[in-house]
Amino acid sequence: MTTIGFIGLGSMGLPMAFNLLKAGFGVRGFDLRTDAVGLLEDAGGTGASTAVDAARGTDALVLMVVNAAQAETVLFTDGALDQLAPGGIVALMATCPPGVVTDLAARVEATGRGFVDCPVSGGVVGAVGATLTIMAAARRSVFEAAKPILEAMGDKVYHVGEEPGQGATVKTVNQLLCGVHIAVVAEAFALAVRKGVDLGILLEIMSGSSASSWMLKDRGPRMLMADPEITSAVDIFVKDLGIVLEAGRDAKVALPLAAVAHQLFLATSGRGDGAADDSQVIRTYHVMNGTRDLPSGN
């Protein structure tokens, strides 16, 4: 496969499309932001005025959209799927509920086309560096056909199962752990700052102890900043932890820690901080505990 339609040229999607170009694929991309389409053209890609135009005659269609509703609109309401070459492959890379992904895959496969459920982890840094972790679920033959495309965007490509929806499940578990880890770091910091402990020193100690985690080392320093650079927004975890809870309901699995973490991110967003870096869920703890003006070591 040489020609790829790419829908969703956002902060992650655009560098992912760039990496496909670097790997020698032809890329025809669409985004509602015309400036993003222009940047793709500047890099050697082909801009499209609609999602249907981006999909026309391509061998594979990559969807790096916001959610499952957008994927359904692009594929079926707008009709992009009909423009994909017969036997072509749809690669859904967005974080979506597993049950919805399973239904979308069945509708795509009913047209004789392949479907890869392949959400990603690694954020903007991974998208730029082509170091994303990609969790792909698809029929083995479809996965093998799509693998060169996925490997152009990520250096850790896993085939997690034969059934679409399994990739979404793995990403859901990932987001459960990430969201809870961020929230519990904020909770630990809230206790320390109430007792007057310097958070800079605390972070140094905890980062080298058995209590350490990747999230502590990555988000902890940003929790000490009043307005850190945004690498992943609060509202992303409002959405993703919502997906976690939906998956739990569907499977009849109790997820009380995920539910509490979701409420904390939701409260942070509700106060107008949804676009802030997700580390700023700590602001909710400051509001609850009256610690906003206490020294924090920053």
mmCIF file of C-alpha atoms in Angstrom:
data_model
loop_
_atom_site.group_PDB
_atom_site.id
_atom_site.type_symbol
_atom_site.label_atom_id
_atom_site.label_comp_id
_atom_site.label_asym_id
_atom_site.label_seq_id
_atom_site.Cartn_x
_atom_site.Cartn_y
_atom_site.Cartn_z
ATOM 1 C CA MET A 1 0.000 0.000 0.000
ATOM 2 C CA THR A 2 1.380 3.368 -1.002
ATOM 3 C CA THR A 3 -1.406 5.953 -0.799
ATOM 4 C CA ILE A 4 -2.885 6.826 2.578
ATOM 5 C CA GLY A 5 -5.832 9.032 3.431
ATOM 6 C CA PHE A 6 -5.307 10.757 6.783
ATOM 7 C CA ILE A 7 -8.156 12.373 8.705
ATOM 8 C CA GLY A 8 -7.302 14.500 11.747
ATOM 9 C CA LEU A 9 -4.181 16.660 11.468
ATOM 10 C CA GLY A 10 -4.099 17.823 15.088
ATOM 11 C CA SER A 11 -1.195 18.107 17.508
ATOM 12 C CA MET A 12 -0.544 14.365 17.167
ATOM 13 C CA GLY A 13 -2.062 13.634 13.785
ATOM 14 C CA LEU A 14 0.024 16.111 11.809
ATOM 15 C CA PRO A 15 3.440 14.796 12.930
ATOM 16 C CA MET A 16 2.154 11.254 12.406
ATOM 17 C CA ALA A 17 1.285 12.189 8.817
ATOM 18 C CA PHE A 18 4.742 13.754 8.446
ATOM 19 C CA ASN A 19 6.320 10.470 9.511
ATOM 20 C CA LEU A 20 4.295 8.567 6.924
ATOM 21 C CA LEU A 21 5.657 10.938 4.281
ATOM 22 C CA LYS A 22 9.205 10.378 5.547
ATOM 23 C CA ALA A 23 8.648 6.628 5.220
ATOM 24 C CA GLY A 24 7.794 7.044 1.540
ATOM 25 C CA PHE A 25 4.006 6.833 1.633
ATOM 26 C CA GLY A 26 1.819 9.192 -0.308
ATOM 27 C CA VAL A 27 -0.467 11.022 2.122
ATOM 28 C CA ARG A 28 -3.685 12.873 1.313
ATOM 29 C CA GLY A 29 -4.871 14.632 4.451
ATOM 30 C CA PHE A 30 -7.885 16.507 5.733
ATOM 31 C CA ASP A 31 -8.566 18.573 8.814
ATOM 32 C CA LEU A 32 -11.100 21.268 9.612
ATOM 33 C CA ARG A 33 -8.149 23.597 10.218
ATOM 34 C CA THR A 34 -6.934 24.693 6.817
ATOM 35 C CA ASP A 35 -3.589 25.786 8.266
ATOM 36 C CA ALA A 36 -2.864 22.173 9.242
ATOM 37 C CA VAL A 37 -3.697 21.015 5.716
ATOM 38 C CA GLY A 38 -1.320 23.678 4.406
ATOM 39 C CA LEU A 39 1.488 22.394 6.626
ATOM 40 C CA LEU A 40 0.950 18.889 5.258
ATOM 41 C CA GLU A 41 1.201 20.245 1.733
ATOM 42 C CA ASP A 42 4.400 22.110 2.626
ATOM 43 C CA ALA A 43 5.871 18.772 3.765
ATOM 44 C CA GLY A 44 5.071 17.078 0.464
ATOM 45 C CA GLY A 45 1.627 15.692 1.176
ATOM 46 C CA THR A 46 -1.607 16.381 -0.671
ATOM 47 C CA GLY A 47 -4.275 18.491 0.952
ATOM 48 C CA ALA A 48 -7.942 17.567 0.725
ATOM 49 C CA SER A 49 -10.945 19.839 1.091
ATOM 50 C CA THR A 50 -13.152 17.158 2.652
ATOM 51 C CA ALA A 51 -12.773 13.783 4.364
ATOM 52 C CA VAL A 52 -14.348 12.164 1.299
ATOM 53 C CA ASP A 53 -11.717 13.771 -0.929
ATOM 54 C CA ALA A 54 -8.945 12.566 1.390
ATOM 55 C CA ALA A 55 -10.186 8.972 1.152
ATOM 56 C CA ARG A 56 -10.803 8.882 -2.586
ATOM 57 C CA GLY A 57 -8.918 5.967 -4.172
ATOM 58 C CA THR A 58 -6.554 5.463 -1.230
ATOM 59 C CA ASP A 59 -5.306 2.074 -0.070
ATOM 60 C CA ALA A 60 -5.681 2.842 3.628
ATOM 61 C CA LEU A 61 -7.557 5.427 5.640
ATOM 62 C CA VAL A 62 -6.057 6.526 8.981
ATOM 63 C CA LEU A 63 -8.465 8.141 11.436
ATOM 64 C CA MET A 64 -6.788 10.236 14.138
ATOM 65 C CA VAL A 65 -10.031 11.907 15.176
ATOM 66 C CA VAL A 66 -11.307 13.023 18.574
ATOM 67 C CA ASN A 67 -13.777 10.237 19.284
ATOM 68 C CA ALA A 68 -15.884 7.417 17.893
ATOM 69 C CA ALA A 69 -18.700 9.761 16.875
ATOM 70 C CA GLN A 70 -16.331 11.614 14.549
ATOM 71 C CA ALA A 71 -15.083 8.315 13.114
ATOM 72 C CA GLU A 72 -18.628 7.211 12.372
ATOM 73 C CA THR A 73 -19.437 10.556 10.753
ATOM 74 C CA VAL A 74 -16.342 10.437 8.538
ATOM 75 C CA LEU A 75 -16.830 6.828 7.469
ATOM 76 C CA PHE A 76 -20.591 6.555 7.052
ATOM 77 C CA THR A 77 -22.391 9.887 7.246
ATOM 78 C CA ASP A 78 -19.920 11.732 5.045
ATOM 79 C CA GLY A 79 -19.237 8.601 3.005
ATOM 80 C CA ALA A 80 -15.437 8.448 3.128
ATOM 81 C CA LEU A 81 -15.531 4.652 3.432
ATOM 82 C CA ASP A 82 -17.147 4.354 0.020
ATOM 83 C CA GLN A 83 -14.169 6.175 -1.509
ATOM 84 C CA LEU A 84 -11.586 3.806 -0.058
ATOM 85 C CA ALA A 85 -10.242 1.302 -2.568
ATOM 86 C CA PRO A 86 -11.937 -2.129 -2.520
ATOM 87 C CA GLY A 87 -10.024 -4.276 -0.068
ATOM 88 C CA GLY A 88 -8.522 -1.168 1.545
ATOM 89 C CA ILE A 89 -7.943 -0.823 5.265
ATOM 90 C CA VAL A 90 -9.369 1.543 7.863
ATOM 91 C CA ALA A 91 -7.002 2.219 10.788
ATOM 92 C CA LEU A 92 -8.823 3.780 13.743
ATOM 93 C CA MET A 93 -6.146 5.279 15.993
ATOM 94 C CA ALA A 94 -8.331 7.361 18.294
ATOM 95 C CA THR A 95 -9.190 6.352 21.867
ATOM 96 C CA CYS A 96 -12.745 4.979 21.697
ATOM 97 C CA PRO A 97 -15.011 2.683 23.752
ATOM 98 C CA PRO A 98 -14.281 -0.977 22.933
ATOM 99 C CA GLY A 99 -17.908 -1.848 22.229
ATOM 100 C CA VAL A 100 -18.298 1.008 19.765
ATOM 101 C CA VAL A 101 -15.079 0.014 17.989
ATOM 102 C CA THR A 102 -16.357 -3.547 17.593
ATOM 103 C CA ASP A 103 -19.552 -2.244 15.972
ATOM 104 C CA LEU A 104 -17.665 0.117 13.633
ATOM 105 C CA ALA A 105 -15.343 -2.690 12.574
ATOM 106 C CA ALA A 106 -18.257 -4.981 11.708
ATOM 107 C CA ARG A 107 -19.800 -2.293 9.504
ATOM 108 C CA VAL A 108 -16.505 -1.645 7.735
ATOM 109 C CA GLU A 109 -15.758 -5.336 7.237
ATOM 110 C CA ALA A 110 -19.240 -5.862 5.781
ATOM 111 C CA THR A 111 -18.103 -3.772 2.793
ATOM 112 C CA GLY A 112 -15.159 -6.109 2.147
ATOM 113 C CA ARG A 113 -12.588 -3.755 3.609
ATOM 114 C CA GLY A 114 -10.225 -4.406 6.497
ATOM 115 C CA PHE A 115 -10.278 -2.723 9.889
ATOM 116 C CA VAL A 116 -7.460 -2.194 12.375
ATOM 117 C CA ASP A 117 -8.352 -1.070 15.877
ATOM 118 C CA CYS A 118 -5.065 0.622 16.780
ATOM 119 C CA PRO A 119 -5.111 3.306 19.475
ATOM 120 C CA VAL A 120 -1.821 4.891 20.455
ATOM 121 C CA SER A 121 0.080 6.000 23.533
ATOM 122 C CA GLY A 122 3.017 8.369 23.724
ATOM 123 C CA GLY A 123 1.509 11.806 23.261
ATOM 124 C CA VAL A 124 2.840 14.584 21.075
ATOM 125 C CA VAL A 125 6.460 13.638 21.827
ATOM 126 C CA GLY A 126 5.873 10.110 20.565
ATOM 127 C CA ALA A 127 3.969 11.348 17.537
ATOM 128 C CA VAL A 128 6.788 13.686 16.533
ATOM 129 C CA GLY A 129 9.552 11.146 17.114
ATOM 130 C CA ALA A 130 7.668 8.183 15.576
ATOM 131 C CA THR A 131 8.054 6.429 18.922
ATOM 132 C CA LEU A 132 4.376 5.825 19.661
ATOM 133 C CA THR A 133 3.178 2.618 21.267
ATOM 134 C CA ILE A 134 0.474 1.214 18.989
ATOM 135 C CA MET A 135 -1.959 -1.405 20.295
ATOM 136 C CA ALA A 136 -3.421 -3.077 17.223
ATOM 137 C CA ALA A 137 -6.267 -5.574 17.048
ATOM 138 C CA ALA A 138 -7.201 -7.000 13.647
ATOM 139 C CA ARG A 139 -7.393 -10.181 11.651
ATOM 140 C CA ARG A 140 -3.809 -11.387 11.274
ATOM 141 C CA SER A 141 -3.740 -10.829 7.502
ATOM 142 C CA VAL A 142 -5.079 -7.307 7.874
ATOM 143 C CA PHE A 143 -2.585 -6.509 10.614
ATOM 144 C CA GLU A 144 0.318 -7.718 8.482
ATOM 145 C CA ALA A 145 -0.853 -5.593 5.558
ATOM 146 C CA ALA A 146 -1.150 -2.517 7.764
ATOM 147 C CA LYS A 147 2.009 -3.117 9.787
ATOM 148 C CA PRO A 148 4.370 -1.048 7.571
ATOM 149 C CA ILE A 149 2.041 1.931 7.967
ATOM 150 C CA LEU A 150 1.882 1.539 11.732
ATOM 151 C CA GLU A 151 5.652 1.076 12.015
ATOM 152 C CA ALA A 152 6.171 4.400 10.252
ATOM 153 C CA MET A 153 4.390 6.098 13.167
ATOM 154 C CA GLY A 154 5.451 4.015 16.169
ATOM 155 C CA ASP A 155 8.441 1.963 17.229
ATOM 156 C CA LYS A 156 6.421 -0.320 19.509
ATOM 157 C CA VAL A 157 3.679 -1.969 17.447
ATOM 158 C CA TYR A 158 1.825 -4.787 19.202
ATOM 159 C CA HIS A 159 -0.723 -7.182 17.775
ATOM 160 C CA VAL A 160 -2.925 -7.560 20.845
ATOM 161 C CA GLY A 161 -5.651 -9.705 19.335
ATOM 162 C CA GLU A 162 -7.624 -10.832 16.305
ATOM 163 C CA GLU A 163 -10.836 -9.051 17.267
ATOM 164 C CA PRO A 164 -11.323 -5.292 16.802
ATOM 165 C CA GLY A 165 -12.188 -3.829 20.190
ATOM 166 C CA GLN A 166 -9.304 -5.590 21.910
ATOM 167 C CA GLY A 167 -6.935 -2.754 21.011
ATOM 168 C CA ALA A 168 -9.401 -0.280 22.468
ATOM 169 C CA THR A 169 -9.576 -2.417 25.615
ATOM 170 C CA VAL A 170 -5.796 -2.322 26.060
ATOM 171 C CA LYS A 171 -5.817 1.472 25.604
ATOM 172 C CA THR A 172 -8.683 1.734 28.087
ATOM 173 C CA VAL A 173 -6.649 -0.142 30.705
ATOM 174 C CA ASN A 174 -3.689 2.127 29.944
ATOM 175 C CA GLN A 175 -5.776 5.251 30.490
ATOM 176 C CA LEU A 176 -7.247 3.850 33.704
ATOM 177 C CA LEU A 177 -3.746 3.434 35.116
ATOM 178 C CA CYS A 178 -2.527 6.803 33.819
ATOM 179 C CA GLY A 179 -5.499 8.755 35.144
ATOM 180 C CA VAL A 180 -5.420 7.131 38.579
ATOM 181 C CA HIS A 181 -1.645 7.615 38.845
ATOM 182 C CA ILE A 182 -1.910 11.334 38.067
ATOM 183 C CA ALA A 183 -4.726 11.810 40.564
ATOM 184 C CA VAL A 184 -2.955 9.930 43.352
ATOM 185 C CA VAL A 185 0.241 11.963 42.853
ATOM 186 C CA ALA A 186 -1.848 15.113 43.278
ATOM 187 C CA GLU A 187 -3.443 13.648 46.414
ATOM 188 C CA ALA A 188 -0.054 12.807 47.938
ATOM 189 C CA PHE A 189 1.223 16.309 47.188
ATOM 190 C CA ALA A 190 -1.909 17.809 48.748
ATOM 191 C CA LEU A 191 -1.201 16.058 52.039
ATOM 192 C CA ALA A 192 2.445 17.105 52.008
ATOM 193 C CA VAL A 193 1.761 20.749 51.246
ATOM 194 C CA ARG A 194 -0.854 20.923 54.024
ATOM 195 C CA LYS A 195 1.858 19.844 56.442
ATOM 196 C CA GLY A 196 4.302 22.396 55.054
ATOM 197 C CA VAL A 197 6.619 19.936 53.302
ATOM 198 C CA ASP A 198 8.590 21.357 50.370
ATOM 199 C CA LEU A 199 7.212 19.585 47.311
ATOM 200 C CA GLY A 200 10.475 19.886 45.404
ATOM 201 C CA ILE A 201 12.277 17.886 48.070
ATOM 202 C CA LEU A 202 9.368 15.461 48.364
ATOM 203 C CA LEU A 203 9.417 14.856 44.616
ATOM 204 C CA GLU A 204 13.143 14.145 44.667
ATOM 205 C CA ILE A 205 12.745 11.641 47.502
ATOM 206 C CA MET A 206 9.704 9.877 46.091
ATOM 207 C CA SER A 207 11.209 9.650 42.591
ATOM 208 C CA GLY A 208 13.987 7.476 43.986
ATOM 209 C CA SER A 209 11.834 5.393 46.294
ATOM 210 C CA SER A 210 9.631 2.348 45.851
ATOM 211 C CA ALA A 211 6.683 4.763 45.562
ATOM 212 C CA SER A 212 8.006 6.106 42.273
ATOM 213 C CA SER A 213 6.202 5.776 38.950
ATOM 214 C CA TRP A 214 6.580 7.121 35.434
ATOM 215 C CA MET A 215 3.665 9.484 36.051
ATOM 216 C CA LEU A 216 5.204 10.776 39.282
ATOM 217 C CA LYS A 217 8.447 11.632 37.483
ATOM 218 C CA ASP A 218 6.692 13.151 34.476
ATOM 219 C CA ARG A 219 3.672 14.941 35.974
ATOM 220 C CA GLY A 220 5.110 15.646 39.426
ATOM 221 C CA PRO A 221 7.424 18.476 38.323
ATOM 222 C CA ARG A 222 4.590 20.111 36.385
ATOM 223 C CA MET A 223 2.343 20.000 39.450
ATOM 224 C CA LEU A 224 4.867 22.318 41.087
ATOM 225 C CA MET A 225 4.328 24.884 38.310
ATOM 226 C CA ALA A 226 1.464 27.356 38.283
ATOM 227 C CA ASP A 227 0.964 27.151 34.524
ATOM 228 C CA PRO A 228 3.055 24.387 32.937
ATOM 229 C CA GLU A 229 3.376 23.631 29.243
ATOM 230 C CA ILE A 230 0.464 21.523 28.062
ATOM 231 C CA THR A 231 1.387 18.035 26.930
ATOM 232 C CA SER A 232 -1.984 16.409 27.622
ATOM 233 C CA ALA A 233 -5.069 18.333 28.700
ATOM 234 C CA VAL A 234 -7.376 17.739 31.661
ATOM 235 C CA ASP A 235 -10.281 17.247 29.247
ATOM 236 C CA ILE A 236 -8.522 14.297 27.630
ATOM 237 C CA PHE A 237 -8.830 12.410 30.906
ATOM 238 C CA VAL A 238 -12.401 13.586 31.365
ATOM 239 C CA LYS A 239 -13.094 11.816 28.063
ATOM 240 C CA ASP A 240 -10.809 8.818 28.505
ATOM 241 C CA LEU A 241 -11.799 7.981 32.073
ATOM 242 C CA GLY A 242 -15.399 8.274 30.901
ATOM 243 C CA ILE A 243 -14.551 5.584 28.339
ATOM 244 C CA VAL A 244 -12.967 3.499 31.116
ATOM 245 C CA LEU A 245 -16.164 3.656 33.159
ATOM 246 C CA GLU A 246 -18.301 2.840 30.114
ATOM 247 C CA ALA A 247 -16.155 -0.215 29.442
ATOM 248 C CA GLY A 248 -16.516 -1.228 33.080
ATOM 249 C CA ARG A 249 -20.300 -0.957 32.884
ATOM 250 C CA ASP A 250 -20.397 -3.020 29.694
ATOM 251 C CA ALA A 251 -18.243 -5.734 31.271
ATOM 252 C CA LYS A 252 -19.977 -5.438 34.666
ATOM 253 C CA VAL A 253 -16.633 -4.714 36.338
ATOM 254 C CA ALA A 254 -16.496 -2.329 39.311
ATOM 255 C CA LEU A 255 -13.871 0.399 38.871
ATOM 256 C CA PRO A 256 -14.136 2.593 41.978
ATOM 257 C CA LEU A 257 -10.659 4.165 41.722
ATOM 258 C CA ALA A 258 -11.257 5.138 38.100
ATOM 259 C CA ALA A 259 -14.596 6.666 39.088
ATOM 260 C CA VAL A 260 -13.012 8.860 41.770
ATOM 261 C CA ALA A 261 -10.221 9.950 39.434
ATOM 262 C CA HIS A 262 -12.816 10.830 36.791
ATOM 263 C CA GLN A 263 -14.670 13.024 39.271
ATOM 264 C CA LEU A 264 -11.456 14.895 40.106
ATOM 265 C CA PHE A 265 -10.669 15.607 36.460
ATOM 266 C CA LEU A 266 -14.305 16.524 35.864
ATOM 267 C CA ALA A 267 -14.255 19.005 38.751
ATOM 268 C CA THR A 268 -11.059 20.552 37.401
ATOM 269 C CA SER A 269 -12.607 20.950 33.969
ATOM 270 C CA GLY A 270 -15.834 22.264 35.428
ATOM 271 C CA ARG A 271 -13.992 25.180 37.012
ATOM 272 C CA GLY A 272 -12.682 26.208 33.600
ATOM 273 C CA ASP A 273 -9.341 24.356 33.593
ATOM 274 C CA GLY A 274 -10.208 21.713 31.026
ATOM 275 C CA ALA A 275 -7.596 22.974 28.571
ATOM 276 C CA ALA A 276 -4.856 23.075 31.232
ATOM 277 C CA ASP A 277 -2.166 20.398 31.455
ATOM 278 C CA ASP A 278 -3.589 17.268 33.084
ATOM 279 C CA SER A 279 -1.117 17.661 35.966
ATOM 280 C CA GLN A 280 -3.282 20.567 37.062
ATOM 281 C CA VAL A 281 -5.854 18.212 38.509
ATOM 282 C CA ILE A 282 -3.892 19.195 41.623
ATOM 283 C CA ARG A 283 -5.814 22.490 41.525
ATOM 284 C CA THR A 284 -8.910 20.592 42.603
ATOM 285 C CA TYR A 285 -7.077 19.343 45.691
ATOM 286 C CA HIS A 286 -5.958 22.894 46.448
ATOM 287 C CA VAL A 287 -9.569 24.079 46.240
ATOM 288 C CA MET A 288 -10.882 21.209 48.390
ATOM 289 C CA ASN A 289 -8.195 21.635 51.043
ATOM 290 C CA GLY A 290 -7.670 25.392 50.993
ATOM 291 C CA THR A 291 -3.999 24.978 50.159
ATOM 292 C CA ARG A 292 -3.800 27.174 47.067
ATOM 293 C CA ASP A 293 -1.743 29.848 48.840
ATOM 294 C CA LEU A 294 0.423 27.533 50.938
ATOM 295 C CA PRO A 295 4.109 27.098 50.040
ATOM 296 C CA SER A 296 4.676 24.243 47.613
ATOM 297 C CA GLY A 297 8.378 24.385 46.841
ATOM 298 C CA ASN A 298 7.970 25.967 43.385
#
